[in-house]
Amino acid sequence: DTIFIILRKQKLIFLHWYHHITVLLYSWYSYKDMVAGGGWFMTMNYGVHAVMYSYYALRAAGFRVSRKFAMFITLSQITQMLVGCVINYLVFSWMQHGQCHSHVQNIIWSSLMYLSYFVLFCHFFFEAYIGKTTKARKVD
């Protein structure tokens, strides 16, 4: 999606490039360990991105897509970040009982990444959907 934003000469927001850089670094870091929870992380990401890219395809094809659909996608991303934190907690709990192969350091990095995404996506949601509505109502 980054290439499409650049080709359309749109501005890359901090959330976009931060998210892509940190996911790339974390994936490289984690791949060698085949971390527990990784399959869940990928499955959630594929699901959210399937919906998101469908939205982008419709818009690129010239269809007018409801703002509620965009809000749903962002809320799905926020939910994904919360579930990612829950998965990290579960993996850590299972590690304590010897039922799960992972590393505490990996869980810490993953949790920090998911928490930072949660904060950034919540901020984006507020700025893109709530803040504009509030400002527009004040003008009216």
XYZ file of C-alpha atoms in Angstrom:
140
model
C 0.000 0.000 0.000
C 2.959 2.342 0.535
C 3.791 2.389 -3.168
C 0.204 3.373 -4.030
C 0.314 6.272 -1.575
C 3.616 7.483 -3.004
C 2.474 7.101 -6.630
C -0.687 9.083 -5.858
C 1.554 11.772 -4.314
C -0.202 11.573 -0.984
C 1.481 12.252 2.325
C 2.741 9.279 4.355
C 1.648 9.733 7.943
C 3.893 8.736 10.855
C 1.653 5.789 11.735
C 2.084 4.340 8.247
C 5.850 4.291 7.979
C 6.399 3.529 11.695
C 4.042 0.548 11.446
C 5.716 -0.853 8.332
C 9.276 -0.391 9.573
C 8.629 -1.924 12.997
C 6.656 -4.869 11.577
C 9.527 -5.597 9.204
C 12.131 -5.414 11.983
C 10.041 -7.494 14.400
C 9.335 -10.127 11.731
C 13.048 -10.478 10.972
C 13.811 -10.662 14.684
C 11.103 -13.239 15.432
C 11.367 -15.498 12.408
C 14.443 -17.333 13.683
C 12.593 -18.385 16.845
C 9.281 -19.375 15.193
C 7.563 -17.729 18.155
C 4.381 -19.024 19.671
C 1.549 -16.701 18.764
C 3.095 -15.845 15.398
C 0.426 -17.769 13.509
C -2.289 -15.831 15.309
C -0.558 -12.527 14.576
C -0.352 -13.368 10.866
C -3.935 -14.624 10.662
C -5.314 -11.464 12.282
C -3.186 -9.301 10.024
C -4.273 -11.130 6.865
C -7.932 -10.817 7.856
C -7.788 -7.087 8.539
C -5.701 -6.420 5.427
C -8.091 -8.393 3.207
C -10.893 -6.038 4.231
C -8.649 -2.967 4.040
C -7.342 -3.739 0.543
C -10.893 -4.415 -0.645
C -11.743 -0.902 0.546
C -8.704 0.541 -1.289
C -9.613 -1.366 -4.468
C -13.184 -0.048 -4.412
C -11.960 3.515 -3.924
C -9.325 3.177 -6.649
C -12.031 1.864 -9.001
C -13.987 5.058 -8.411
C -16.675 3.717 -6.093
C -17.903 5.939 -3.309
C -17.388 3.957 -0.109
C -19.175 4.766 3.132
C -17.165 6.513 5.814
C -18.512 3.875 8.200
C -16.570 1.231 6.264
C -13.314 3.157 6.802
C -14.182 3.534 10.479
C -14.852 -0.204 10.695
C -11.417 -0.942 9.238
C -9.657 1.323 11.731
C -11.657 -0.174 14.609
C -10.667 -3.625 13.332
C -7.026 -2.555 13.423
C -7.424 -1.238 16.969
C -9.041 -4.534 17.978
C -6.196 -6.419 16.286
C -3.692 -4.569 18.476
C -5.612 -5.388 21.651
C -5.912 -9.055 20.687
C -2.171 -9.077 19.922
C -1.515 -7.947 23.499
C -3.850 -10.655 24.832
C -2.030 -13.293 22.774
C 1.291 -12.100 24.203
C -0.147 -12.409 27.716
C -1.411 -15.937 26.985
C 1.936 -17.017 25.521
C 3.720 -15.630 28.579
C 1.284 -17.478 30.883
C 1.755 -20.740 28.999
C 5.533 -20.280 29.166
C 5.315 -20.126 32.962
C 3.724 -23.580 32.952
C 6.225 -24.987 30.447
C 3.541 -25.477 27.800
C 4.782 -22.997 25.242
C 8.030 -22.296 23.442
C 8.852 -18.622 23.247
C 11.216 -16.052 24.730
C 10.394 -13.343 27.258
C 12.425 -10.815 25.272
C 10.304 -11.509 22.190
C 7.091 -11.077 24.171
C 8.348 -7.762 25.540
C 9.198 -6.429 22.051
C 5.940 -7.687 20.602
C 3.905 -6.184 23.445
C 5.634 -2.818 23.095
C 5.004 -2.888 19.366
C 1.313 -3.774 19.750
C 0.794 -1.197 22.516
C 2.430 1.533 20.424
C 0.209 0.592 17.460
C -2.843 0.648 19.708
C -2.047 4.197 20.836
C -1.273 5.382 17.294
C -4.379 3.800 15.736
C -6.586 5.244 18.503
C -5.051 8.667 17.869
C -5.617 8.249 14.123
C -9.228 7.184 14.709
C -9.902 10.220 16.870
C -8.230 12.640 14.453
C -9.785 11.151 11.309
C -13.319 10.450 12.500
C -14.153 12.046 15.838
C -12.120 15.264 15.741
C -13.379 16.256 12.288
C -16.985 15.608 13.258
C -16.629 17.684 16.411
C -14.937 20.556 14.537
C -17.557 20.477 11.774
C -20.384 20.637 14.302
C -18.824 23.667 16.015
C -18.721 25.547 12.704
C -22.378 24.757 11.960
